[in-house]
Amino acid sequence: MNRILHTERLTLRPFRRDDAEAVTHWVSDRRVAEMTTLIPHPYAHTEAIDWIDRLLTYDDDHPHQVFAITLRDTGELIGCIGLHRNETAPMAEFGYWLGVPFWGNGYATEALQAVLRLGFEDLGLRRIGACHFAHNPASGRVMQKAGLTHEGTQRLGAQRGNQLFDRVNYGLIDDDWMAAHPK
């Protein structure tokens, strides 16, 4: 993948193999891993290397576009955001994580808006959605600030390991995005 997205404070770029140390550092924090469905805890450095190696095989047409979230001024890697396209319909889901020191600064919303713009304006998607665990309302606020609409809660609809949690769903369609972001 070669796409690079810029926002006021962030650069979203492809992962590099030398990002493995930062990835390991941030997602090894239980508070980050526990808010995701897929990141194991504990998280080994070799897992970061294997994951990044897999990402390096993706091109710009791959259904999964995964970006390192970095601070524009310093280049420091602070998180990850991915847009995961449905291969049979013009829709996608996104997911993200940030290192704990970067929570509450608007970085997730800023990164999400860049990925929504990519999805709707460049990739021609019609719908983009996501979910979060009900015990993580901060993630819901990120989605709301980026313009997504709450679509309901599935009781015990999400799984992490062998535990079930309530899943809170959000979505946005292209017409609503375009109305809020006229060219």
PDB file of C-alpha atoms in Angstrom:
ATOM      1  CA  MET A   1       0.000   0.000   0.000  1.00  0.00           C
ATOM      2  CA  ASN A   2       1.376   3.388  -0.964  1.00  0.00           C
ATOM      3  CA  ARG A   3      -1.414   5.770   0.064  1.00  0.00           C
ATOM      4  CA  ILE A   4      -0.523   8.541   2.492  1.00  0.00           C
ATOM      5  CA  LEU A   5      -3.206  10.740   4.042  1.00  0.00           C
ATOM      6  CA  HIS A   6      -2.522  14.066   5.743  1.00  0.00           C
ATOM      7  CA  THR A   7      -4.616  15.946   8.260  1.00  0.00           C
ATOM      8  CA  GLU A   8      -3.870  19.077  10.231  1.00  0.00           C
ATOM      9  CA  ARG A   9      -1.918  17.192  12.927  1.00  0.00           C
ATOM     10  CA  LEU A  10      -1.470  13.675  11.550  1.00  0.00           C
ATOM     11  CA  THR A  11       0.021  11.658   8.739  1.00  0.00           C
ATOM     12  CA  LEU A  12      -1.593   8.316   7.999  1.00  0.00           C
ATOM     13  CA  ARG A  13       0.936   6.204   6.154  1.00  0.00           C
ATOM     14  CA  PRO A  14       1.681   2.565   5.383  1.00  0.00           C
ATOM     15  CA  PHE A  15       3.336   0.613   8.150  1.00  0.00           C
ATOM     16  CA  ARG A  16       7.053  -0.119   7.909  1.00  0.00           C
ATOM     17  CA  ARG A  17       8.900  -3.018   9.483  1.00  0.00           C
ATOM     18  CA  ASP A  18      10.716  -0.627  11.823  1.00  0.00           C
ATOM     19  CA  ASP A  19       7.310   0.297  13.337  1.00  0.00           C
ATOM     20  CA  ALA A  20       7.149  -3.069  15.100  1.00  0.00           C
ATOM     21  CA  GLU A  21       8.745  -1.770  18.299  1.00  0.00           C
ATOM     22  CA  ALA A  22       6.243   1.098  18.648  1.00  0.00           C
ATOM     23  CA  VAL A  23       3.310  -1.179  17.801  1.00  0.00           C
ATOM     24  CA  THR A  24       4.443  -3.670  20.423  1.00  0.00           C
ATOM     25  CA  HIS A  25       4.882  -0.905  22.996  1.00  0.00           C
ATOM     26  CA  TRP A  26       1.426   0.628  22.512  1.00  0.00           C
ATOM     27  CA  VAL A  27      -0.691  -2.502  22.147  1.00  0.00           C
ATOM     28  CA  SER A  28       1.081  -4.297  24.967  1.00  0.00           C
ATOM     29  CA  ASP A  29      -0.813  -1.957  27.255  1.00  0.00           C
ATOM     30  CA  ARG A  30      -3.790  -3.981  28.451  1.00  0.00           C
ATOM     31  CA  ARG A  31      -6.014  -0.866  28.231  1.00  0.00           C
ATOM     32  CA  VAL A  32      -5.466  -0.729  24.456  1.00  0.00           C
ATOM     33  CA  ALA A  33      -5.706  -4.462  23.746  1.00  0.00           C
ATOM     34  CA  GLU A  34      -8.859  -4.933  25.826  1.00  0.00           C
ATOM     35  CA  MET A  35     -10.798  -2.406  23.740  1.00  0.00           C
ATOM     36  CA  THR A  36     -10.270  -4.478  20.573  1.00  0.00           C
ATOM     37  CA  THR A  37     -11.614  -7.819  19.446  1.00  0.00           C
ATOM     38  CA  LEU A  38      -8.417  -9.086  17.836  1.00  0.00           C
ATOM     39  CA  ILE A  39      -5.299  -7.801  19.620  1.00  0.00           C
ATOM     40  CA  PRO A  40      -4.041 -10.454  22.031  1.00  0.00           C
ATOM     41  CA  HIS A  41      -2.665  -9.664  25.459  1.00  0.00           C
ATOM     42  CA  PRO A  42       0.138 -10.107  26.150  1.00  0.00           C
ATOM     43  CA  TYR A  43       1.398  -9.063  22.723  1.00  0.00           C
ATOM     44  CA  ALA A  44       4.798 -10.284  21.547  1.00  0.00           C
ATOM     45  CA  HIS A  45       7.194  -8.288  19.374  1.00  0.00           C
ATOM     46  CA  THR A  46       7.212 -11.170  16.875  1.00  0.00           C
ATOM     47  CA  GLU A  47       3.441 -10.746  16.475  1.00  0.00           C
ATOM     48  CA  ALA A  48       3.965  -7.108  15.484  1.00  0.00           C
ATOM     49  CA  ILE A  49       6.613  -8.103  12.936  1.00  0.00           C
ATOM     50  CA  ASP A  50       4.383 -10.829  11.455  1.00  0.00           C
ATOM     51  CA  TRP A  51       1.388  -8.459  11.275  1.00  0.00           C
ATOM     52  CA  ILE A  52       3.406  -5.704   9.580  1.00  0.00           C
ATOM     53  CA  ASP A  53       4.961  -8.197   7.141  1.00  0.00           C
ATOM     54  CA  ARG A  54       1.428  -9.234   6.158  1.00  0.00           C
ATOM     55  CA  LEU A  55       0.408  -5.578   5.674  1.00  0.00           C
ATOM     56  CA  LEU A  56       3.434  -4.998   3.440  1.00  0.00           C
ATOM     57  CA  THR A  57       1.948  -7.407   0.894  1.00  0.00           C
ATOM     58  CA  TYR A  58      -1.138  -5.171   0.439  1.00  0.00           C
ATOM     59  CA  ASP A  59      -1.388  -2.828  -2.530  1.00  0.00           C
ATOM     60  CA  ASP A  60      -3.725   0.166  -2.971  1.00  0.00           C
ATOM     61  CA  ASP A  61      -6.434  -2.132  -4.369  1.00  0.00           C
ATOM     62  CA  HIS A  62      -6.349  -4.559  -1.440  1.00  0.00           C
ATOM     63  CA  PRO A  63      -9.688  -4.631   0.402  1.00  0.00           C
ATOM     64  CA  HIS A  64      -7.935  -3.775   3.661  1.00  0.00           C
ATOM     65  CA  GLN A  65      -6.282  -0.355   3.853  1.00  0.00           C
ATOM     66  CA  VAL A  66      -4.371  -0.139   7.132  1.00  0.00           C
ATOM     67  CA  PHE A  67      -2.525   3.002   8.170  1.00  0.00           C
ATOM     68  CA  ALA A  68      -0.018   3.905  10.837  1.00  0.00           C
ATOM     69  CA  ILE A  69      -1.269   7.029  12.599  1.00  0.00           C
ATOM     70  CA  THR A  70       1.712   9.316  13.126  1.00  0.00           C
ATOM     71  CA  LEU A  71       2.120  12.832  14.461  1.00  0.00           C
ATOM     72  CA  ARG A  72       2.715  15.104  11.507  1.00  0.00           C
ATOM     73  CA  ASP A  73       5.293  17.261  13.320  1.00  0.00           C
ATOM     74  CA  THR A  74       7.474  14.477  14.733  1.00  0.00           C
ATOM     75  CA  GLY A  75       6.600  11.325  12.784  1.00  0.00           C
ATOM     76  CA  GLU A  76       5.968   9.440  16.043  1.00  0.00           C
ATOM     77  CA  LEU A  77       3.695   6.431  15.580  1.00  0.00           C
ATOM     78  CA  ILE A  78       0.733   6.778  17.954  1.00  0.00           C
ATOM     79  CA  GLY A  79      -1.768   4.263  16.621  1.00  0.00           C
ATOM     80  CA  CYS A  80      -3.436   2.478  13.748  1.00  0.00           C
ATOM     81  CA  ILE A  81      -6.592   2.838  11.676  1.00  0.00           C
ATOM     82  CA  GLY A  82      -7.885   0.478   9.041  1.00  0.00           C
ATOM     83  CA  LEU A  83     -10.664   0.492   6.484  1.00  0.00           C
ATOM     84  CA  HIS A  84     -11.811  -3.035   5.675  1.00  0.00           C
ATOM     85  CA  ARG A  85     -13.853  -3.164   2.481  1.00  0.00           C
ATOM     86  CA  ASN A  86     -16.519  -5.712   1.713  1.00  0.00           C
ATOM     87  CA  GLU A  87     -15.355  -7.545  -1.406  1.00  0.00           C
ATOM     88  CA  THR A  88     -18.854  -7.910  -2.884  1.00  0.00           C
ATOM     89  CA  ALA A  89     -20.559  -4.592  -2.032  1.00  0.00           C
ATOM     90  CA  PRO A  90     -19.467  -0.928  -1.857  1.00  0.00           C
ATOM     91  CA  MET A  91     -19.249  -0.792   1.912  1.00  0.00           C
ATOM     92  CA  ALA A  92     -16.623  -1.127   4.608  1.00  0.00           C
ATOM     93  CA  GLU A  93     -15.952  -1.230   8.319  1.00  0.00           C
ATOM     94  CA  PHE A  94     -13.174   0.563  10.131  1.00  0.00           C
ATOM     95  CA  GLY A  95     -11.238  -0.112  13.283  1.00  0.00           C
ATOM     96  CA  TYR A  96      -8.581   1.803  15.147  1.00  0.00           C
ATOM     97  CA  TRP A  97      -6.471   1.979  18.268  1.00  0.00           C
ATOM     98  CA  LEU A  98      -4.283   4.655  19.858  1.00  0.00           C
ATOM     99  CA  GLY A  99      -1.578   4.472  22.477  1.00  0.00           C
ATOM    100  CA  VAL A 100      -3.000   5.503  25.875  1.00  0.00           C
ATOM    101  CA  PRO A 101      -1.006   8.786  26.158  1.00  0.00           C
ATOM    102  CA  PHE A 102      -2.778   9.987  23.003  1.00  0.00           C
ATOM    103  CA  TRP A 103      -6.336   9.294  24.147  1.00  0.00           C
ATOM    104  CA  GLY A 104      -8.617  12.304  24.548  1.00  0.00           C
ATOM    105  CA  ASN A 105      -6.774  14.628  22.144  1.00  0.00           C
ATOM    106  CA  GLY A 106      -9.039  14.277  19.099  1.00  0.00           C
ATOM    107  CA  TYR A 107      -6.483  12.243  17.149  1.00  0.00           C
ATOM    108  CA  ALA A 108      -8.822   9.278  16.594  1.00  0.00           C
ATOM    109  CA  THR A 109     -11.579  11.535  15.234  1.00  0.00           C
ATOM    110  CA  GLU A 110      -9.109  13.337  12.972  1.00  0.00           C
ATOM    111  CA  ALA A 111      -7.745  10.048  11.606  1.00  0.00           C
ATOM    112  CA  LEU A 112     -11.247   8.655  11.163  1.00  0.00           C
ATOM    113  CA  GLN A 113     -12.376  11.692   9.163  1.00  0.00           C
ATOM    114  CA  ALA A 114      -9.423  11.198   6.797  1.00  0.00           C
ATOM    115  CA  VAL A 115     -10.307   7.531   6.316  1.00  0.00           C
ATOM    116  CA  LEU A 116     -13.990   8.365   5.769  1.00  0.00           C
ATOM    117  CA  ARG A 117     -12.952  10.890   3.108  1.00  0.00           C
ATOM    118  CA  LEU A 118     -10.820   8.216   1.432  1.00  0.00           C
ATOM    119  CA  GLY A 119     -13.664   5.715   1.537  1.00  0.00           C
ATOM    120  CA  PHE A 120     -16.423   7.949   0.240  1.00  0.00           C
ATOM    121  CA  GLU A 121     -14.563  10.320  -2.071  1.00  0.00           C
ATOM    122  CA  ASP A 122     -11.766   8.149  -3.478  1.00  0.00           C
ATOM    123  CA  LEU A 123     -12.995   4.562  -3.174  1.00  0.00           C
ATOM    124  CA  GLY A 124     -16.648   5.230  -3.976  1.00  0.00           C
ATOM    125  CA  LEU A 125     -18.038   3.432  -0.939  1.00  0.00           C
ATOM    126  CA  ARG A 126     -21.729   3.795  -0.160  1.00  0.00           C
ATOM    127  CA  ARG A 127     -21.618   2.819   3.538  1.00  0.00           C
ATOM    128  CA  ILE A 128     -18.977   2.753   6.254  1.00  0.00           C
ATOM    129  CA  GLY A 129     -19.658   1.378   9.693  1.00  0.00           C
ATOM    130  CA  ALA A 130     -18.034   0.268  12.903  1.00  0.00           C
ATOM    131  CA  CYS A 131     -18.793  -0.897  16.395  1.00  0.00           C
ATOM    132  CA  HIS A 132     -17.375  -0.651  19.871  1.00  0.00           C
ATOM    133  CA  PHE A 133     -17.798  -2.494  23.130  1.00  0.00           C
ATOM    134  CA  ALA A 134     -20.527  -0.889  25.255  1.00  0.00           C
ATOM    135  CA  HIS A 135     -18.006  -0.454  28.087  1.00  0.00           C
ATOM    136  CA  ASN A 136     -15.931   1.835  25.796  1.00  0.00           C
ATOM    137  CA  PRO A 137     -18.207   4.870  25.280  1.00  0.00           C
ATOM    138  CA  ALA A 138     -15.215   7.064  24.354  1.00  0.00           C
ATOM    139  CA  SER A 139     -14.996   5.165  21.067  1.00  0.00           C
ATOM    140  CA  GLY A 140     -18.644   5.963  20.413  1.00  0.00           C
ATOM    141  CA  ARG A 141     -17.932   9.662  20.962  1.00  0.00           C
ATOM    142  CA  VAL A 142     -15.148   9.452  18.349  1.00  0.00           C
ATOM    143  CA  MET A 143     -17.600   7.986  15.865  1.00  0.00           C
ATOM    144  CA  GLN A 144     -20.275  10.578  16.654  1.00  0.00           C
ATOM    145  CA  LYS A 145     -17.813  13.467  16.264  1.00  0.00           C
ATOM    146  CA  ALA A 146     -16.795  12.074  12.868  1.00  0.00           C
ATOM    147  CA  GLY A 147     -20.442  12.132  11.756  1.00  0.00           C
ATOM    148  CA  LEU A 148     -21.522   8.517  12.185  1.00  0.00           C
ATOM    149  CA  THR A 149     -25.008   7.688  13.419  1.00  0.00           C
ATOM    150  CA  HIS A 150     -25.768   5.328  16.293  1.00  0.00           C
ATOM    151  CA  GLU A 151     -27.581   2.351  14.745  1.00  0.00           C
ATOM    152  CA  GLY A 152     -28.315   0.304  17.831  1.00  0.00           C
ATOM    153  CA  THR A 153     -26.842  -2.033  20.385  1.00  0.00           C
ATOM    154  CA  GLN A 154     -26.601  -5.789  20.035  1.00  0.00           C
ATOM    155  CA  ARG A 155     -26.725  -7.425  23.427  1.00  0.00           C
ATOM    156  CA  LEU A 156     -23.733  -9.768  23.733  1.00  0.00           C
ATOM    157  CA  GLY A 157     -22.998  -9.161  20.041  1.00  0.00           C
ATOM    158  CA  ALA A 158     -19.206  -8.833  20.307  1.00  0.00           C
ATOM    159  CA  GLN A 159     -16.574 -11.281  21.439  1.00  0.00           C
ATOM    160  CA  ARG A 160     -13.088 -10.886  22.880  1.00  0.00           C
ATOM    161  CA  GLY A 161     -11.498 -14.209  23.622  1.00  0.00           C
ATOM    162  CA  ASN A 162     -14.139 -16.294  25.343  1.00  0.00           C
ATOM    163  CA  GLN A 163     -16.077 -13.307  26.711  1.00  0.00           C
ATOM    164  CA  LEU A 164     -19.166 -11.733  25.142  1.00  0.00           C
ATOM    165  CA  PHE A 165     -19.914  -8.017  25.374  1.00  0.00           C
ATOM    166  CA  ASP A 166     -22.649  -5.708  24.195  1.00  0.00           C
ATOM    167  CA  ARG A 167     -21.785  -4.308  20.749  1.00  0.00           C
ATOM    168  CA  VAL A 168     -22.710  -0.706  19.893  1.00  0.00           C
ATOM    169  CA  ASN A 169     -23.081  -0.105  16.144  1.00  0.00           C
ATOM    170  CA  TYR A 170     -22.505   3.071  14.125  1.00  0.00           C
ATOM    171  CA  GLY A 171     -22.706   3.830  10.430  1.00  0.00           C
ATOM    172  CA  LEU A 172     -22.558   6.537   7.796  1.00  0.00           C
ATOM    173  CA  ILE A 173     -23.728   6.541   4.191  1.00  0.00           C
ATOM    174  CA  ASP A 174     -22.218   8.423   1.284  1.00  0.00           C
ATOM    175  CA  ASP A 175     -25.180  10.806   0.833  1.00  0.00           C
ATOM    176  CA  ASP A 176     -24.876  11.994   4.437  1.00  0.00           C
ATOM    177  CA  TRP A 177     -21.098  12.357   4.112  1.00  0.00           C
ATOM    178  CA  MET A 178     -21.404  14.392   0.913  1.00  0.00           C
ATOM    179  CA  ALA A 179     -24.140  16.616   2.402  1.00  0.00           C
ATOM    180  CA  ALA A 180     -21.881  17.404   5.378  1.00  0.00           C
ATOM    181  CA  HIS A 181     -18.751  17.860   3.197  1.00  0.00           C
ATOM    182  CA  PRO A 182     -19.779  19.627  -0.022  1.00  0.00           C
ATOM    183  CA  LYS A 183     -17.021  20.216  -2.538  1.00  0.00           C
TER     184      LYS A 183
END
